[in-house]
Short mmCIF file of C-alpha atoms in Angstrom, two decimals:
data_model
loop_
_atom_site.label_atom_id
_atom_site.label_comp_id
_atom_site.label_asym_id
_atom_site.label_seq_id
_atom_site.Cartn_x
_atom_site.Cartn_y
_atom_site.Cartn_z
CA MET A 1208 3.98 17.43 2.91
CA THR A 1209 0.81 15.30 2.87
CA TYR A 1210 0.70 11.84 4.43
CA ALA A 1211 -1.51 9.05 3.06
CA ILE A 1212 -3.50 6.87 5.48
CA HIS A 1213 -5.02 3.56 4.38
CA CYS A 1214 -7.92 2.08 6.40
CA LEU A 1215 -8.18 -1.72 6.24
CA ASN A 1216 -11.47 -1.73 8.20
CA ASN A 1217 -14.21 0.75 8.92
CA ILE A 1218 -12.70 3.14 11.45
CA SER A 1219 -14.97 5.36 13.56
CA ASP A 1220 -15.51 8.82 12.11
CA LYS A 1221 -14.61 10.24 15.54
CA GLY A 1222 -11.06 9.07 14.93
CA ILE A 1223 -10.82 9.93 11.23
CA ALA A 1224 -12.04 13.46 12.00
CA LEU A 1225 -8.82 14.09 13.96
CA LEU A 1226 -6.69 13.83 10.83
CA THR A 1227 -5.51 17.32 9.89
CA SER A 1228 -5.00 18.84 6.45
CA ARG A 1229 -1.57 17.20 6.41
CA TYR A 1230 -3.28 13.85 5.90
CA LYS A 1231 -5.41 12.23 3.21
CA LEU A 1232 -7.16 8.88 3.06
CA THR A 1233 -6.10 6.56 0.26
CA GLU A 1234 -7.57 3.37 -1.16
CA GLU A 1235 -4.12 2.38 -2.47
CA LEU A 1236 -2.03 0.44 0.01
CA SER A 1237 1.07 1.07 -2.09
CA GLN A 1238 0.81 4.81 -1.31
CA ALA A 1239 0.25 4.47 2.43
CA ASP A 1240 2.44 6.18 5.01
CA GLY A 1241 0.25 4.74 7.76
CA ILE A 1242 -2.37 2.02 8.16
CA LEU A 1243 -5.39 2.00 10.47
CA VAL A 1244 -6.77 -1.49 11.12
CA ARG A 1245 -9.13 -3.34 13.40
CA SER A 1246 -9.52 -7.06 12.63
CA ALA A 1247 -8.20 -7.49 9.07
CA SER A 1248 -5.28 -9.92 8.82
CA LEU A 1249 -1.96 -8.48 7.63
CA HIS A 1250 0.10 -11.67 7.84
CA ASP A 1251 0.16 -12.34 4.10
CA MET A 1252 0.51 -8.69 3.12
CA GLU A 1253 3.52 -7.17 1.41
CA PHE A 1254 4.10 -3.74 2.93
CA PRO A 1255 5.05 -0.77 0.74
CA GLU A 1256 8.51 0.68 1.23
CA GLY A 1257 7.11 4.02 2.42
CA LEU A 1258 4.91 2.55 5.17
CA ARG A 1259 5.96 4.04 8.50
CA ALA A 1260 3.43 2.71 10.98
CA ILE A 1261 0.38 0.53 11.61
CA ALA A 1262 -2.15 1.47 14.30
CA ARG A 1263 -4.52 -1.20 15.54
CA ALA A 1264 -7.79 0.24 16.87
CA GLY A 1265 -7.98 -2.30 19.67
CA ALA A 1266 -5.74 -4.17 22.08
CA GLY A 1267 -5.06 -7.53 20.41
CA VAL A 1268 -2.48 -7.59 17.61
CA ASN A 1269 -2.49 -11.27 16.61
CA ASN A 1270 -3.62 -10.15 13.13
CA ILE A 1271 -0.35 -8.26 12.57
CA PRO A 1272 3.11 -9.80 11.88
CA LEU A 1273 4.98 -7.90 14.60
CA ASP A 1274 8.48 -9.27 13.97
CA LYS A 1275 8.25 -8.74 10.23
CA CYS A 1276 7.14 -5.16 10.81
CA ALA A 1277 9.98 -4.55 13.28
CA GLU A 1278 12.55 -5.86 10.82
CA GLU A 1279 11.19 -3.55 8.13
CA GLY A 1280 11.23 -0.55 10.48
CA ILE A 1281 7.44 -0.33 10.74
CA VAL A 1282 6.16 0.65 14.19
CA VAL A 1283 2.97 -1.13 15.30
CA PHE A 1284 0.65 0.55 17.80
CA ASN A 1285 -2.37 -0.69 19.73
CA THR A 1286 -4.85 1.05 21.99
CA PRO A 1287 -4.71 -0.52 25.47
CA GLY A 1288 -7.45 0.61 27.80
CA ALA A 1289 -9.56 2.31 25.15
CA ASN A 1290 -12.13 -0.49 25.27
CA ALA A 1291 -11.62 -1.34 28.95
CA ASN A 1292 -14.97 -0.06 30.20
CA ALA A 1293 -16.89 -1.93 27.50
CA VAL A 1294 -15.21 -5.21 28.45
CA LYS A 1295 -15.65 -4.52 32.17
CA GLU A 1296 -19.40 -4.05 31.74
CA LEU A 1297 -19.69 -7.33 29.83
CA VAL A 1298 -17.69 -9.15 32.51
CA ILE A 1299 -20.09 -7.85 35.14
CA ALA A 1300 -22.95 -9.17 33.01
CA GLY A 1301 -21.04 -12.45 32.86
CA LEU A 1302 -20.87 -12.55 36.66
CA MET A 1303 -24.66 -12.29 36.77
CA MET A 1304 -25.05 -15.00 34.14
CA GLY A 1305 -22.71 -17.21 36.12
CA ALA A 1306 -24.56 -16.67 39.37
CA ARG A 1307 -28.04 -17.15 37.95
CA ASP A 1308 -29.12 -19.19 34.95
CA ILE A 1309 -30.39 -16.18 33.05
CA ALA A 1310 -29.57 -17.70 29.66
CA GLY A 1311 -31.43 -20.91 30.56
CA GLY A 1312 -34.45 -18.97 31.75
CA ILE A 1313 -34.60 -16.92 28.55
CA ALA A 1314 -34.31 -20.09 26.45
CA TRP A 1315 -37.17 -21.74 28.41
CA CYS A 1316 -39.44 -18.75 27.77
CA ARG A 1317 -38.73 -18.87 24.03
CA GLU A 1318 -39.30 -22.61 23.90
CA ASN A 1319 -42.68 -22.21 25.61
CA ALA A 1320 -43.78 -19.06 23.81
CA GLU A 1321 -46.90 -20.73 22.37
CA ASP A 1322 -48.17 -21.91 25.75
CA GLU A 1323 -51.27 -19.85 26.69
CA ASN A 1324 -50.58 -20.62 30.33
CA ILE A 1325 -46.89 -19.74 30.20
CA GLY A 1326 -47.15 -17.44 33.22
CA LYS A 1327 -48.46 -20.24 35.42
CA ALA A 1328 -46.02 -22.75 33.93
CA ALA A 1329 -43.13 -20.39 34.58
CA GLU A 1330 -43.85 -20.40 38.31
CA LYS A 1331 -43.25 -24.14 38.33
CA ALA A 1332 -40.32 -24.11 35.91
CA LYS A 1333 -38.30 -21.28 37.42
CA LYS A 1334 -36.80 -23.39 40.21
CA ALA A 1335 -34.67 -25.08 37.53
CA PHE A 1336 -32.99 -21.73 36.84
CA ALA A 1337 -32.57 -20.57 40.43
CA GLY A 1338 -29.10 -19.36 41.34
CA THR A 1339 -27.17 -17.48 43.97
CA GLU A 1340 -26.32 -13.87 44.67
CA ILE A 1341 -22.82 -12.44 44.17
CA LEU A 1342 -23.00 -10.27 47.31
CA GLY A 1343 -20.30 -11.41 49.74
CA LYS A 1344 -18.86 -14.01 47.36
CA LYS A 1345 -15.15 -14.16 46.63
CA LEU A 1346 -13.99 -13.02 43.20
CA GLY A 1347 -10.45 -13.71 42.03
CA VAL A 1348 -9.16 -11.39 39.29
CA ILE A 1349 -6.10 -12.69 37.45
CA GLY A 1350 -4.37 -9.72 35.83
CA LEU A 1351 -4.84 -6.17 37.12
CA GLY A 1352 -4.27 -4.15 33.98
CA ALA A 1353 -6.75 -1.64 32.57
CA ILE A 1354 -9.63 -4.12 32.35
CA GLY A 1355 -8.83 -6.27 35.37
CA ALA A 1356 -8.58 -3.24 37.66
CA LEU A 1357 -11.96 -1.93 36.47
CA VAL A 1358 -13.56 -5.36 37.00
CA ALA A 1359 -12.06 -5.61 40.50
CA ASN A 1360 -13.25 -2.15 41.48
CA ALA A 1361 -16.75 -2.71 40.10
CA ALA A 1362 -17.04 -6.01 41.94
CA VAL A 1363 -16.05 -4.29 45.19
CA GLU A 1364 -18.87 -1.78 44.62
CA LEU A 1365 -21.25 -4.72 44.14
CA GLY A 1366 -20.31 -6.08 47.55
CA MET A 1367 -17.98 -8.89 46.50
CA ASP A 1368 -14.85 -9.87 48.40
CA VAL A 1369 -12.22 -9.31 45.70
CA TYR A 1370 -8.77 -10.85 45.42
CA GLY A 1371 -6.32 -9.75 42.74
CA TYR A 1372 -3.23 -11.46 41.33
CA ASP A 1373 -0.70 -9.71 39.11
CA PRO A 1374 3.04 -10.01 39.76
CA PHE A 1375 3.74 -7.26 37.25
CA VAL A 1376 1.10 -4.70 38.20
CA SER A 1377 2.22 -1.21 37.19
CA VAL A 1378 2.34 1.80 39.51
CA ASP A 1379 -0.48 3.43 37.52
CA ALA A 1380 -2.63 0.31 37.83
CA ALA A 1381 -1.93 0.11 41.56
CA TRP A 1382 -3.13 3.71 42.00
CA ARG A 1383 -6.33 2.92 40.10
CA LEU A 1384 -7.10 -0.15 42.18
CA SER A 1385 -9.51 0.02 45.10
CA GLY A 1386 -7.90 -0.35 48.50
CA ALA A 1387 -10.48 -3.02 49.26
CA VAL A 1388 -8.93 -5.43 46.74
CA HIS A 1389 -6.79 -8.06 48.48
CA HIS A 1390 -3.40 -8.50 46.78
CA VAL A 1391 -2.53 -12.17 46.27
CA THR A 1392 1.05 -13.23 45.50
CA ASN A 1393 0.38 -16.93 44.81
CA LEU A 1394 -1.87 -17.72 41.85
CA ASP A 1395 -2.87 -21.05 43.36
CA ASP A 1396 -4.55 -19.14 46.21
CA ILE A 1397 -6.90 -17.55 43.67
CA PHE A 1398 -7.83 -20.95 42.29
CA ALA A 1399 -8.31 -22.49 45.73
CA GLN A 1400 -10.21 -19.74 47.56
CA CYS A 1401 -12.51 -17.97 45.10
CA ASP A 1402 -16.13 -18.63 44.14
CA TYR A 1403 -15.68 -16.71 40.88
CA ILE A 1404 -12.50 -16.40 38.85
CA SER A 1405 -12.05 -13.87 36.02
CA VAL A 1406 -8.99 -13.98 33.75
CA HIS A 1407 -7.53 -10.72 32.35
CA VAL A 1408 -4.04 -11.41 31.00
CA PRO A 1409 -2.62 -11.41 27.45
CA ALA A 1410 -1.93 -14.69 25.64
CA LEU A 1411 1.80 -15.22 26.19
CA PRO A 1412 3.91 -18.41 26.36
CA ASP A 1413 3.64 -18.45 30.16
CA THR A 1414 -0.12 -17.69 30.29
CA ILE A 1415 -1.49 -19.89 27.50
CA GLY A 1416 -3.33 -22.79 29.11
CA MET A 1417 -2.89 -21.32 32.61
CA VAL A 1418 -6.37 -22.50 33.63
CA ASP A 1419 -5.52 -26.19 33.27
CA ALA A 1420 -6.30 -29.47 35.02
CA HIS A 1421 -4.03 -28.53 37.96
CA ALA A 1422 -5.81 -25.20 38.41
CA ILE A 1423 -9.26 -26.74 38.22
CA ALA A 1424 -8.29 -29.45 40.69
CA LEU A 1425 -7.46 -26.71 43.21
CA MET A 1426 -10.79 -24.93 42.75
CA LYS A 1427 -13.72 -25.04 45.12
CA GLY A 1428 -16.74 -26.98 43.94
CA ASP A 1429 -19.41 -25.00 42.07
CA VAL A 1430 -16.90 -22.37 40.92
CA VAL A 1431 -17.65 -20.03 38.01
CA VAL A 1432 -14.82 -19.21 35.60
CA LEU A 1433 -14.97 -16.17 33.32
CA ASN A 1434 -12.66 -15.65 30.35
CA PHE A 1435 -13.02 -12.43 28.37
CA SER A 1436 -9.34 -12.16 27.44
CA ARG A 1437 -8.22 -14.93 25.04
CA ASP A 1438 -9.63 -18.40 24.43
CA THR A 1439 -6.17 -20.02 24.65
CA LEU A 1440 -5.75 -19.05 28.31
CA VAL A 1441 -8.08 -21.91 29.28
CA ASP A 1442 -7.23 -25.53 28.52
CA ALA A 1443 -10.32 -26.73 26.67
CA THR A 1444 -10.07 -30.38 27.70
CA ALA A 1445 -9.56 -29.54 31.36
CA MET A 1446 -12.48 -27.11 31.36
CA ALA A 1447 -14.78 -29.60 29.62
CA ASN A 1448 -13.93 -32.19 32.26
CA GLY A 1449 -14.44 -29.67 35.06
CA LEU A 1450 -17.89 -28.75 33.76
CA GLU A 1451 -18.89 -32.37 33.18
CA SER A 1452 -17.91 -33.36 36.72
CA GLY A 1453 -19.70 -30.38 38.23
CA LYS A 1454 -16.51 -29.00 39.80
CA VAL A 1455 -17.04 -25.94 37.61
CA ARG A 1456 -20.63 -24.68 37.71
CA ARG A 1457 -20.33 -22.51 34.61
CA TYR A 1458 -17.73 -21.31 32.16
CA ILE A 1459 -18.56 -17.84 30.81
CA THR A 1460 -16.51 -16.88 27.78
CA ASP A 1461 -16.48 -14.35 24.94
CA PHE A 1462 -14.82 -16.79 22.53
CA ALA A 1463 -16.90 -19.20 20.48
CA THR A 1464 -14.72 -22.14 19.42
CA PRO A 1465 -15.77 -25.63 18.30
CA ALA A 1466 -14.43 -27.05 21.56
CA VAL A 1467 -16.22 -24.65 23.88
CA MET A 1468 -19.51 -25.03 22.01
CA GLN A 1469 -19.52 -28.70 23.03
CA MET A 1470 -19.03 -27.96 26.72
CA LYS A 1471 -21.80 -28.58 29.22
CA ASN A 1472 -22.88 -25.44 31.12
CA ALA A 1473 -20.73 -23.08 29.06
CA VAL A 1474 -22.26 -19.67 28.37
CA VAL A 1475 -20.65 -18.46 25.15
CA LEU A 1476 -20.77 -14.97 23.63
CA PRO A 1477 -19.62 -14.02 20.09
CA HIS A 1478 -16.65 -11.83 21.11
CA LEU A 1479 -18.79 -8.89 22.19
CA GLY A 1480 -16.33 -7.46 24.73
CA ALA A 1481 -15.31 -4.34 22.82
CA SER A 1482 -18.37 -4.18 20.59
CA THR A 1483 -19.86 -0.90 21.70
CA ALA A 1484 -20.07 2.37 19.81
CA GLU A 1485 -18.14 4.10 22.59
CA ALA A 1486 -15.30 1.56 22.58
CA GLU A 1487 -14.92 1.76 18.81
CA GLU A 1488 -14.77 5.54 19.01
CA ASN A 1489 -12.23 5.49 21.86
CA CYS A 1490 -10.01 3.00 20.04
CA ALA A 1491 -10.13 4.98 16.79
CA ILE A 1492 -9.30 8.26 18.54
CA MET A 1493 -6.33 6.75 20.37
CA ALA A 1494 -5.03 4.96 17.24
CA VAL A 1495 -5.17 8.11 15.12
CA ARG A 1496 -3.43 10.21 17.77
CA GLU A 1497 -0.64 7.64 18.14
CA LEU A 1498 -0.17 7.47 14.37
CA MET A 1499 -0.06 11.25 13.93
CA ASP A 1500 2.36 11.79 16.81
CA TYR A 1501 4.74 9.23 15.36
CA ILE A 1502 4.55 10.55 11.80
CA GLU A 1503 4.89 14.22 12.78
CA ASN A 1504 7.20 14.00 15.81
CA GLY A 1505 8.71 10.52 15.83
CA ASN A 1506 7.23 9.85 19.28
CA ILE A 1507 6.19 6.27 20.07
CA THR A 1508 3.35 5.58 22.51
CA HIS A 1509 1.81 2.14 23.03
CA SER A 1510 3.91 0.32 20.47
CA VAL A 1511 3.90 -3.47 20.60
CA ASN A 1512 7.11 -4.08 18.64
CA TYR A 1513 9.31 -1.06 19.42
CA PRO A 1514 10.01 0.73 22.73
CA ASP A 1515 7.98 3.75 23.74
CA CYS A 1516 9.89 7.02 23.34
CA ASN A 1517 8.71 10.62 23.63
CA MET A 1518 10.73 13.82 23.09
CA GLY A 1519 7.77 16.14 22.66
CA PRO A 1520 7.11 18.24 19.54
CA CYS A 1521 9.65 18.20 16.75
CA PRO A 1522 11.92 21.30 16.99
CA ALA A 1523 11.23 23.98 14.41
CA GLU A 1524 14.92 24.46 13.56
CA GLY A 1525 17.41 21.71 12.92
CA GLY A 1526 14.76 19.01 12.82
CA ARG A 1527 14.72 15.51 14.20
CA VAL A 1528 16.06 12.16 13.00
CA ALA A 1529 14.60 8.80 13.99
CA VAL A 1530 16.63 5.61 13.65
CA LEU A 1531 14.98 2.20 14.02
CA HIS A 1532 17.61 -0.46 14.52
CA ALA A 1533 18.65 -3.74 16.08
CA ASN A 1534 19.45 -3.70 19.77
CA VAL A 1535 23.17 -4.47 19.47
CA PRO A 1536 26.36 -3.11 21.07
CA ASN A 1537 28.14 -0.06 19.63
CA MET A 1538 25.06 1.15 17.73
CA ILE A 1539 24.79 4.50 19.53
CA SER A 1540 28.44 5.37 18.94
CA GLN A 1541 28.08 4.56 15.24
CA ILE A 1542 24.96 6.71 14.94
CA SER A 1543 26.46 9.68 16.80
CA GLY A 1544 29.72 9.23 14.88
CA ALA A 1545 27.95 9.74 11.57
CA PHE A 1546 26.81 13.18 12.74
CA ALA A 1547 30.18 14.07 14.27
CA GLU A 1548 32.01 13.37 11.01
CA SER A 1549 29.83 15.98 9.27
CA SER A 1550 30.11 18.44 12.19
CA VAL A 1551 26.37 18.24 12.92
CA ASN A 1552 25.74 18.86 16.61
CA ILE A 1553 23.21 16.65 18.42
CA ALA A 1554 21.15 18.85 20.73
CA ASN A 1555 19.25 16.01 22.36
CA LEU A 1556 19.21 12.21 22.08
CA THR A 1557 17.05 9.44 23.46
CA ASN A 1558 17.67 5.74 22.97
CA LYS A 1559 15.27 3.03 24.05
CA ALA A 1560 15.36 -0.74 23.59
CA ARG A 1561 12.77 -3.50 23.65
CA GLY A 1562 14.12 -7.00 23.26
CA GLU A 1563 15.87 -7.28 19.91
CA HIS A 1564 14.61 -3.92 18.68
CA ALA A 1565 15.75 -0.39 19.55
CA TYR A 1566 14.90 3.19 18.70
CA THR A 1567 17.04 6.31 18.71
CA LEU A 1568 15.58 9.80 18.41
CA LEU A 1569 17.90 12.79 17.85
CA ASP A 1570 17.24 16.54 17.82
CA LEU A 1571 19.76 18.55 15.78
CA ASP A 1572 21.01 22.12 15.82
CA VAL A 1573 21.08 22.27 12.00
CA PRO A 1574 19.25 20.29 9.29
CA VAL A 1575 20.81 16.93 8.51
CA THR A 1576 22.41 16.36 5.11
CA ASP A 1577 21.65 13.54 2.68
CA ALA A 1578 25.21 12.30 3.13
CA VAL A 1579 24.67 11.73 6.86
CA ILE A 1580 21.38 9.93 6.22
CA ASP A 1581 23.08 7.66 3.67
CA GLU A 1582 25.81 6.88 6.19
CA LEU A 1583 23.24 6.04 8.86
CA ARG A 1584 21.37 3.71 6.51
CA ALA A 1585 24.63 1.92 5.69
CA ILE A 1586 25.21 0.93 9.34
CA GLU A 1587 24.68 -2.80 9.83
CA GLY A 1588 21.56 -3.38 11.91
CA VAL A 1589 19.80 -0.14 10.96
CA ARG A 1590 16.29 -0.93 9.66
CA ARG A 1591 15.02 2.55 8.81
CA VAL A 1592 16.05 6.19 9.09
CA ARG A 1593 13.44 8.96 9.12
CA VAL A 1594 14.01 12.68 8.81
CA ILE A 1595 11.21 14.51 10.65
CA LYS A 1596 10.58 18.15 9.82
#
């Protein structure tokens, strides 16, 4: 069987090259078994009945209707960490731009390009762009995921005194984190103690606007705030007031919005965080691997709307059945009952849940019949049933 993959954006050849002979690229969305996407919006799109999965070559998935996909039994993947080094390097550049008025100095040189005595004039003008060094300064990192941990570690290597806040830091992230990073349990301590503050959390109901008037009021004077995560994490009005009063020395951000472009002493970049050839390749490679593993084996890794689940390669005999369904009571007994009624033995079963959505993967001793599949699909709350061979 050949699977059709539709690319909604240009996807790195390094990723596309991983597709085996079992796959073909298609220009027709209606034929797609899987979609690879970067920034194209899918919110107004009608998905074909045969679409199994969408893989986003990047971390953010605000361009994809996650709940709609879940209800239609379409698994959505992203690629967390694939662009982490690219973002980390830009954040470090942002630290330098926050410490020293590099952007202002560059602009002055351009504005005075026609001056024959620019070298002499620069000696007088440069005091306006003088800054400070980051060595020994306190950096607060909010969020210690893939990017935040890399930023914290790099800052330690640069001689900064680094404080990290993340109440939900994973075991893997903790292992990756330098022992020199001070763990902070109260977010207000980050705001109150640090000379530089870098935000690295997703935009969620409890993080949107987290850098607000209260946070800025707690901050030391002359603080530098860096935001390379999401523009909505910083309250625009509060930041504008902080910059105008001088409480915040600079706001360095990767998100150009009308509000931020009006802010005094804001250094704004055009969302360059993941814009490197290496990051695009890494994201494409991870997205393609996730898509292929799900299509061929039913395994879910890095989904954003269904739980992760991995049972290894699909067994050669008997096959595997995947059931995407609502997370409701009595679902497992109904699923297993459908097999029992047809005397089909379940060799292995895994069930995982994520909020309202759940996933059940079953390995069988003998191939499943059409009658069993029809019975599974008739169960209330079942969104999709896949037979994997």
